[in-house]
Amino acid sequence: MINDMHFMHPGLLWLLLLLIPLIVWYVLKQNHNDATLRLPTTQAFDNMPRSWKEWMRHVLFALQVLSLTCLVIILARPQSSNSWSNTDIEGTDIVLSLDVSGSMLAKDFKPNRLEAAKDVASNFVSNRTSDNIGLVIFAGEAFTQVPMTNDIATLVNHIGELQIGMLEDGTAVGDGIATAINRIKDGKAKSKSIILLTDGSNNTGVVGPLTAAKIAAKYGIKVYAIGVGTMGEALYPAMDIGGQITYTRQKVEIDEKSLQEIATTTGGKYFRATSKNVLKDIFAEIDQLEKTRMDVQRHSQMSDNYQPWAVALLLMLTICAIIRYTVLRTIP
């Protein structure tokens, strides 16, 4: 632990130089500070001892000088802080590639797949404070919602604002991976990974999912693929004639074989999320897999440290007052 003390207004400490002429003035004044009395000779007083009260005058001046010193230091506002000094942090580069197609409104997750994914992803991001993280969304096309950043608050806000309909509908899994690769491939971190979350099969886009996976492997980027959807049937959204969304029960179909190949090709891992709790567990496992060994450097908040000087000032002013009005009291 390193204890650090400094002044918020160090320039005020130059005022202490004013004490030098004050001390010089006091020394010179002593030669003319005694009462005079004309006598033919002072021989009778040669062996008289000096009174202790004479020395108290010097003590009084010393206390006054120290009081002014304390006052200047208080005005300069001394502060202290404690810091733990450790080694540098080496973070990880991660891109979240999230499916925002219409089927993500399916209600096999509460309240739906998209909202569950947003909640879990936000919690995941909030705990990765030393990483650079980006956000890509895809449906019928892919789009970079947030470039690589360590601004966790901004990233969480953007995740919370995701909605169905932001992109043309469809499921372009390959484009979602390819766009994420473009965001992450030039990062400086040794570990790079893409978390791909989708609930369907690739049915559109420019780049095929396996082609994108091979490109990711070439750059040393791992893909953690997550298939979202319960086993069996789920309530899927559908648009009726009046333009209103209704829900019909349909069989859940996820191209797990393709997602497994993507993960295997890149050295990542495939997961199947059948509920929000399972999705939380999956993100927790990925969090452990992508942990980077690091030492965190922590700094405590600054705290004012003028209190000892204020107590000393009050004490010396009190002593000065006692001396002046008792021992060195003057008679008018």
Short mmCIF file of C-alpha atoms in Angstrom, two decimals:
data_model
loop_
_atom_site.label_atom_id
_atom_site.label_comp_id
_atom_site.label_asym_id
_atom_site.label_seq_id
_atom_site.Cartn_x
_atom_site.Cartn_y
_atom_site.Cartn_z
CA MET A 1 0.00 0.00 0.00
CA ILE A 2 1.30 3.46 -0.93
CA ASN A 3 0.36 6.38 1.30
CA ASP A 4 0.33 9.62 -0.63
CA MET A 5 -0.07 13.13 0.76
CA HIS A 6 -0.26 16.32 -1.24
CA PHE A 7 -1.87 19.76 -1.21
CA MET A 8 -4.81 20.87 -3.34
CA HIS A 9 -3.47 24.46 -3.38
CA PRO A 10 0.32 24.06 -3.03
CA GLY A 11 0.96 27.60 -4.29
CA LEU A 12 -0.31 28.98 -0.98
CA LEU A 13 2.68 27.43 0.79
CA TRP A 14 4.78 30.28 -0.62
CA LEU A 15 3.11 32.43 2.03
CA LEU A 16 5.39 30.72 4.56
CA LEU A 17 8.25 32.85 3.16
CA LEU A 18 6.58 35.87 4.78
CA LEU A 19 7.60 34.41 8.14
CA ILE A 20 11.27 35.15 7.37
CA PRO A 21 10.97 38.98 7.47
CA LEU A 22 8.63 38.62 10.47
CA ILE A 23 11.29 36.70 12.41
CA VAL A 24 14.00 39.18 11.36
CA TRP A 25 11.82 42.06 12.51
CA TYR A 26 11.27 40.40 15.88
CA VAL A 27 15.00 39.82 16.45
CA LEU A 28 15.86 43.42 15.58
CA LYS A 29 13.04 44.72 17.73
CA GLN A 30 14.52 43.08 20.84
CA ASN A 31 17.30 45.69 20.93
CA HIS A 32 14.74 48.45 21.40
CA ASN A 33 12.04 46.64 23.31
CA ASP A 34 13.17 47.32 26.90
CA ALA A 35 12.20 50.29 29.07
CA THR A 36 15.05 52.76 29.80
CA LEU A 37 16.10 54.45 33.02
CA ARG A 38 19.03 56.83 33.39
CA LEU A 39 21.37 55.87 36.25
CA PRO A 40 24.93 56.95 37.05
CA THR A 41 25.98 53.27 37.12
CA THR A 42 24.36 49.80 36.62
CA GLN A 43 26.99 47.91 38.57
CA ALA A 44 24.50 47.05 41.32
CA PHE A 45 22.37 45.06 38.81
CA ASP A 46 25.16 43.03 37.22
CA ASN A 47 24.56 39.86 39.27
CA MET A 48 20.78 39.91 39.18
CA PRO A 49 19.27 36.74 37.59
CA ARG A 50 17.07 36.99 34.50
CA SER A 51 13.35 36.43 35.08
CA TRP A 52 11.69 33.40 33.44
CA LYS A 53 9.02 35.80 32.22
CA GLU A 54 11.59 37.30 29.87
CA TRP A 55 11.87 33.94 28.10
CA MET A 56 8.10 33.61 27.95
CA ARG A 57 8.00 36.56 25.53
CA HIS A 58 10.05 34.50 23.07
CA VAL A 59 7.82 31.46 23.62
CA LEU A 60 4.78 33.61 22.85
CA PHE A 61 6.30 34.79 19.56
CA ALA A 62 7.29 31.23 18.60
CA LEU A 63 3.71 30.06 19.19
CA GLN A 64 2.40 32.91 17.03
CA VAL A 65 4.76 31.94 14.19
CA LEU A 66 3.71 28.29 14.44
CA SER A 67 0.04 29.35 14.45
CA LEU A 68 0.54 31.25 11.19
CA THR A 69 2.32 28.20 9.74
CA CYS A 70 -0.64 25.96 10.62
CA LEU A 71 -3.06 28.47 9.11
CA VAL A 72 -1.17 28.55 5.79
CA ILE A 73 -1.03 24.75 5.66
CA ILE A 74 -4.79 24.54 6.31
CA LEU A 75 -5.46 27.03 3.50
CA ALA A 76 -3.29 24.91 1.17
CA ARG A 77 -5.70 22.03 1.97
CA PRO A 78 -3.58 18.94 2.67
CA GLN A 79 -5.05 15.69 1.32
CA SER A 80 -4.12 12.04 1.64
CA SER A 81 -4.95 8.90 -0.30
CA ASN A 82 -4.11 5.20 -0.15
CA SER A 83 -3.41 3.19 -3.30
CA TRP A 84 -2.70 -0.47 -3.91
CA SER A 85 -0.04 -0.79 -6.59
CA ASN A 86 -0.14 -3.95 -8.70
CA THR A 87 0.89 -5.11 -12.17
CA ASP A 88 -0.77 -3.96 -15.38
CA ILE A 89 -4.11 -5.39 -16.50
CA GLU A 90 -4.34 -7.42 -19.69
CA GLY A 91 -7.94 -7.53 -20.84
CA THR A 92 -9.89 -9.59 -23.37
CA ASP A 93 -11.60 -8.50 -26.57
CA ILE A 94 -15.19 -9.72 -26.84
CA VAL A 95 -18.00 -9.02 -29.32
CA LEU A 96 -21.60 -9.85 -28.50
CA SER A 97 -23.42 -10.79 -31.71
CA LEU A 98 -27.13 -10.90 -30.88
CA ASP A 99 -30.02 -12.08 -33.02
CA VAL A 100 -32.81 -9.45 -33.16
CA SER A 101 -35.05 -11.22 -35.67
CA GLY A 102 -38.81 -11.40 -35.10
CA SER A 103 -38.66 -14.92 -33.67
CA MET A 104 -36.77 -13.55 -30.65
CA LEU A 105 -40.17 -12.42 -29.37
CA ALA A 106 -41.10 -16.05 -28.72
CA LYS A 107 -42.45 -16.51 -25.21
CA ASP A 108 -40.67 -19.68 -24.10
CA PHE A 109 -38.42 -17.27 -22.11
CA LYS A 110 -39.91 -14.71 -19.73
CA PRO A 111 -41.03 -12.23 -20.91
CA ASN A 112 -39.53 -13.25 -24.28
CA ARG A 113 -36.22 -14.43 -25.71
CA LEU A 114 -34.89 -10.99 -26.56
CA GLU A 115 -35.61 -9.41 -23.17
CA ALA A 116 -34.10 -12.40 -21.38
CA ALA A 117 -30.99 -12.21 -23.56
CA LYS A 118 -30.66 -8.46 -22.98
CA ASP A 119 -30.89 -8.90 -19.21
CA VAL A 120 -28.31 -11.69 -19.06
CA ALA A 121 -25.95 -9.96 -21.51
CA SER A 122 -26.10 -6.71 -19.52
CA ASN A 123 -25.11 -8.51 -16.32
CA PHE A 124 -22.29 -10.27 -18.16
CA VAL A 125 -20.92 -7.01 -19.56
CA SER A 126 -21.16 -5.23 -16.21
CA ASN A 127 -18.70 -7.70 -14.68
CA ARG A 128 -16.11 -7.36 -17.47
CA THR A 129 -14.78 -3.93 -16.52
CA SER A 130 -11.24 -4.49 -17.85
CA ASP A 131 -12.24 -5.77 -21.30
CA ASN A 132 -12.92 -4.14 -24.63
CA ILE A 133 -16.40 -5.24 -25.69
CA GLY A 134 -18.41 -4.52 -28.83
CA LEU A 135 -22.04 -5.14 -29.77
CA VAL A 136 -23.25 -6.44 -33.15
CA ILE A 137 -26.88 -7.14 -33.96
CA PHE A 138 -28.22 -9.13 -36.85
CA ALA A 139 -31.50 -10.20 -38.41
CA GLY A 140 -31.81 -10.13 -42.22
CA GLU A 141 -28.57 -8.12 -42.16
CA ALA A 142 -25.89 -7.31 -39.60
CA PHE A 143 -25.02 -3.98 -37.99
CA THR A 144 -22.42 -2.76 -35.49
CA GLN A 145 -24.44 -1.25 -32.67
CA VAL A 146 -21.42 -0.39 -30.46
CA PRO A 147 -17.76 -0.51 -31.61
CA MET A 148 -15.14 -1.97 -29.27
CA THR A 149 -15.16 0.00 -26.03
CA ASN A 150 -14.46 -0.28 -22.31
CA ASP A 151 -17.25 2.18 -21.54
CA ILE A 152 -19.46 -0.34 -19.78
CA ALA A 153 -22.27 2.12 -19.01
CA THR A 154 -22.70 3.04 -22.67
CA LEU A 155 -22.65 -0.60 -23.71
CA VAL A 156 -25.28 -1.59 -21.13
CA ASN A 157 -27.50 1.30 -22.25
CA HIS A 158 -27.33 0.20 -25.89
CA ILE A 159 -28.12 -3.40 -24.97
CA GLY A 160 -31.15 -2.18 -23.03
CA GLU A 161 -32.41 -0.24 -26.08
CA LEU A 162 -32.38 -3.20 -28.48
CA GLN A 163 -35.76 -3.89 -30.11
CA ILE A 164 -37.23 -6.15 -32.74
CA GLY A 165 -37.63 -4.30 -36.05
CA MET A 166 -34.33 -2.40 -35.89
CA LEU A 167 -33.21 -4.42 -38.94
CA GLU A 168 -34.96 -6.15 -41.84
CA ASP A 169 -36.27 -9.48 -40.62
CA GLY A 170 -34.46 -12.72 -41.31
CA THR A 171 -31.57 -14.65 -39.76
CA ALA A 172 -28.17 -13.85 -41.30
CA VAL A 173 -25.98 -15.81 -38.87
CA GLY A 174 -22.92 -15.69 -41.17
CA ASP A 175 -23.16 -11.91 -41.54
CA GLY A 176 -23.50 -11.58 -37.77
CA ILE A 177 -20.21 -13.45 -37.31
CA ALA A 178 -18.44 -11.65 -40.17
CA THR A 179 -19.39 -8.21 -38.86
CA ALA A 180 -18.17 -9.19 -35.40
CA ILE A 181 -14.87 -10.35 -36.90
CA ASN A 182 -14.35 -6.96 -38.55
CA ARG A 183 -14.86 -5.29 -35.17
CA ILE A 184 -12.48 -7.49 -33.22
CA LYS A 185 -9.73 -8.72 -35.56
CA ASP A 186 -7.44 -5.71 -35.10
CA GLY A 187 -7.65 -5.66 -31.31
CA LYS A 188 -4.43 -5.86 -29.28
CA ALA A 189 -5.67 -8.35 -26.69
CA LYS A 190 -4.21 -11.85 -26.84
CA SER A 191 -7.64 -13.42 -26.32
CA LYS A 192 -10.43 -12.60 -28.77
CA SER A 193 -13.87 -14.15 -28.76
CA ILE A 194 -17.36 -13.73 -30.21
CA ILE A 195 -20.48 -14.67 -28.28
CA LEU A 196 -23.07 -15.56 -30.92
CA LEU A 197 -26.67 -15.78 -29.72
CA THR A 198 -29.39 -16.88 -32.13
CA ASP A 199 -32.67 -18.80 -32.09
CA GLY A 200 -32.91 -19.96 -35.68
CA SER A 201 -31.20 -21.15 -38.83
CA ASN A 202 -29.27 -19.09 -41.34
CA ASN A 203 -31.68 -18.15 -44.14
CA THR A 204 -30.23 -14.99 -45.66
CA GLY A 205 -27.11 -12.84 -45.79
CA VAL A 206 -23.95 -12.55 -47.86
CA VAL A 207 -21.51 -14.73 -45.90
CA GLY A 208 -22.19 -18.35 -45.02
CA PRO A 209 -21.90 -19.29 -41.32
CA LEU A 210 -19.13 -21.88 -41.83
CA THR A 211 -17.21 -19.55 -44.13
CA ALA A 212 -17.36 -16.87 -41.43
CA ALA A 213 -16.21 -19.44 -38.85
CA LYS A 214 -13.14 -20.31 -40.93
CA ILE A 215 -12.28 -16.62 -41.20
CA ALA A 216 -12.61 -16.27 -37.42
CA ALA A 217 -10.30 -19.27 -36.91
CA LYS A 218 -7.73 -17.68 -39.22
CA TYR A 219 -7.60 -14.63 -36.93
CA GLY A 220 -7.49 -16.73 -33.77
CA ILE A 221 -11.00 -15.69 -32.76
CA LYS A 222 -13.10 -18.18 -30.79
CA VAL A 223 -16.86 -18.28 -31.25
CA TYR A 224 -19.11 -19.29 -28.36
CA ALA A 225 -22.39 -20.16 -30.08
CA ILE A 226 -25.63 -20.16 -28.09
CA GLY A 227 -28.83 -21.64 -29.47
CA VAL A 228 -31.81 -20.02 -27.74
CA GLY A 229 -35.09 -21.93 -27.47
CA THR A 230 -36.86 -24.51 -25.38
CA MET A 231 -37.21 -28.12 -26.40
CA GLY A 232 -40.49 -28.86 -28.16
CA GLU A 233 -42.90 -26.02 -28.96
CA ALA A 234 -43.10 -22.33 -28.12
CA LEU A 235 -45.41 -19.38 -28.71
CA TYR A 236 -44.06 -17.55 -31.77
CA PRO A 237 -45.15 -14.07 -32.94
CA ALA A 238 -47.14 -13.70 -36.13
CA MET A 239 -48.68 -10.68 -37.83
CA ASP A 240 -52.44 -10.85 -38.42
CA ILE A 241 -54.39 -9.12 -41.19
CA GLY A 242 -54.88 -6.00 -39.10
CA GLY A 243 -51.14 -5.63 -38.44
CA GLN A 244 -51.39 -6.80 -34.85
CA ILE A 245 -48.96 -9.31 -33.37
CA THR A 246 -50.54 -12.58 -32.33
CA TYR A 247 -48.88 -15.69 -30.98
CA THR A 248 -49.19 -19.21 -32.31
CA ARG A 249 -47.62 -22.40 -31.00
CA GLN A 250 -44.91 -23.73 -33.27
CA LYS A 251 -42.11 -26.25 -33.09
CA VAL A 252 -38.75 -24.83 -31.99
CA GLU A 253 -36.18 -25.40 -34.73
CA ILE A 254 -32.53 -24.40 -34.24
CA ASP A 255 -29.72 -25.40 -36.60
CA GLU A 256 -27.65 -26.88 -33.79
CA LYS A 257 -25.42 -28.82 -36.17
CA SER A 258 -24.29 -25.64 -37.88
CA LEU A 259 -23.74 -23.84 -34.57
CA GLN A 260 -21.70 -26.77 -33.25
CA GLU A 261 -19.52 -26.72 -36.39
CA ILE A 262 -18.98 -22.97 -35.99
CA ALA A 263 -17.84 -23.41 -32.38
CA THR A 264 -15.62 -26.43 -33.16
CA THR A 265 -13.97 -24.72 -36.14
CA THR A 266 -12.97 -21.71 -34.05
CA GLY A 267 -11.96 -23.57 -30.87
CA GLY A 268 -15.01 -22.26 -29.03
CA LYS A 269 -17.96 -24.09 -27.56
CA TYR A 270 -21.66 -24.61 -28.35
CA PHE A 271 -24.43 -24.18 -25.76
CA ARG A 272 -28.17 -24.75 -25.83
CA ALA A 273 -30.20 -22.35 -23.70
CA THR A 274 -33.65 -23.72 -22.92
CA SER A 275 -34.57 -21.09 -20.31
CA LYS A 276 -33.37 -17.81 -18.89
CA ASN A 277 -31.73 -19.56 -15.93
CA VAL A 278 -29.84 -21.86 -18.28
CA LEU A 279 -28.79 -18.83 -20.31
CA LYS A 280 -27.42 -17.24 -17.12
CA ASP A 281 -25.43 -20.39 -16.42
CA ILE A 282 -24.05 -20.37 -19.97
CA PHE A 283 -22.86 -16.78 -19.71
CA ALA A 284 -21.35 -17.58 -16.31
CA GLU A 285 -19.40 -20.45 -17.87
CA ILE A 286 -18.21 -18.27 -20.74
CA ASP A 287 -17.21 -15.65 -18.18
CA GLN A 288 -14.94 -18.23 -16.52
CA LEU A 289 -13.58 -19.50 -19.83
CA GLU A 290 -12.64 -16.00 -20.90
CA LYS A 291 -11.15 -14.84 -17.60
CA THR A 292 -7.77 -13.20 -18.05
CA ARG A 293 -5.25 -13.38 -15.24
CA MET A 294 -4.80 -9.84 -13.96
CA ASP A 295 -3.86 -7.70 -10.99
CA VAL A 296 -6.19 -4.84 -10.32
CA GLN A 297 -4.91 -1.43 -9.27
CA ARG A 298 -7.25 0.25 -6.82
CA HIS A 299 -7.23 3.80 -5.56
CA SER A 300 -9.15 5.08 -2.58
CA GLN A 301 -10.88 8.43 -2.75
CA MET A 302 -9.02 11.54 -1.68
CA SER A 303 -9.65 12.67 1.89
CA ASP A 304 -8.89 16.05 3.46
CA ASN A 305 -6.23 15.85 6.14
CA TYR A 306 -6.31 19.34 7.67
CA GLN A 307 -7.88 18.30 10.97
CA PRO A 308 -4.56 17.75 12.86
CA TRP A 309 -3.34 21.18 11.75
CA ALA A 310 -6.61 22.79 12.81
CA VAL A 311 -6.36 21.19 16.26
CA ALA A 312 -2.75 22.36 16.60
CA LEU A 313 -3.75 25.89 15.56
CA LEU A 314 -6.57 26.02 18.10
CA LEU A 315 -4.30 24.68 20.84
CA MET A 316 -1.53 27.20 20.18
CA LEU A 317 -3.95 30.13 20.00
CA THR A 318 -5.38 29.04 23.35
CA ILE A 319 -1.92 28.86 24.93
CA CYS A 320 -1.04 32.28 23.48
CA ALA A 321 -4.17 33.80 25.01
CA ILE A 322 -3.44 32.23 28.40
CA ILE A 323 0.17 33.49 28.43
CA ARG A 324 -0.74 37.00 27.32
CA TYR A 325 -3.53 37.51 29.84
CA THR A 326 -1.83 35.83 32.78
CA VAL A 327 1.97 35.63 32.84
CA LEU A 328 2.62 38.52 30.42
CA ARG A 329 -0.37 40.64 31.34
CA THR A 330 0.45 44.34 30.96
CA ILE A 331 -0.71 47.08 33.32
CA PRO A 332 -2.16 50.13 31.55
#
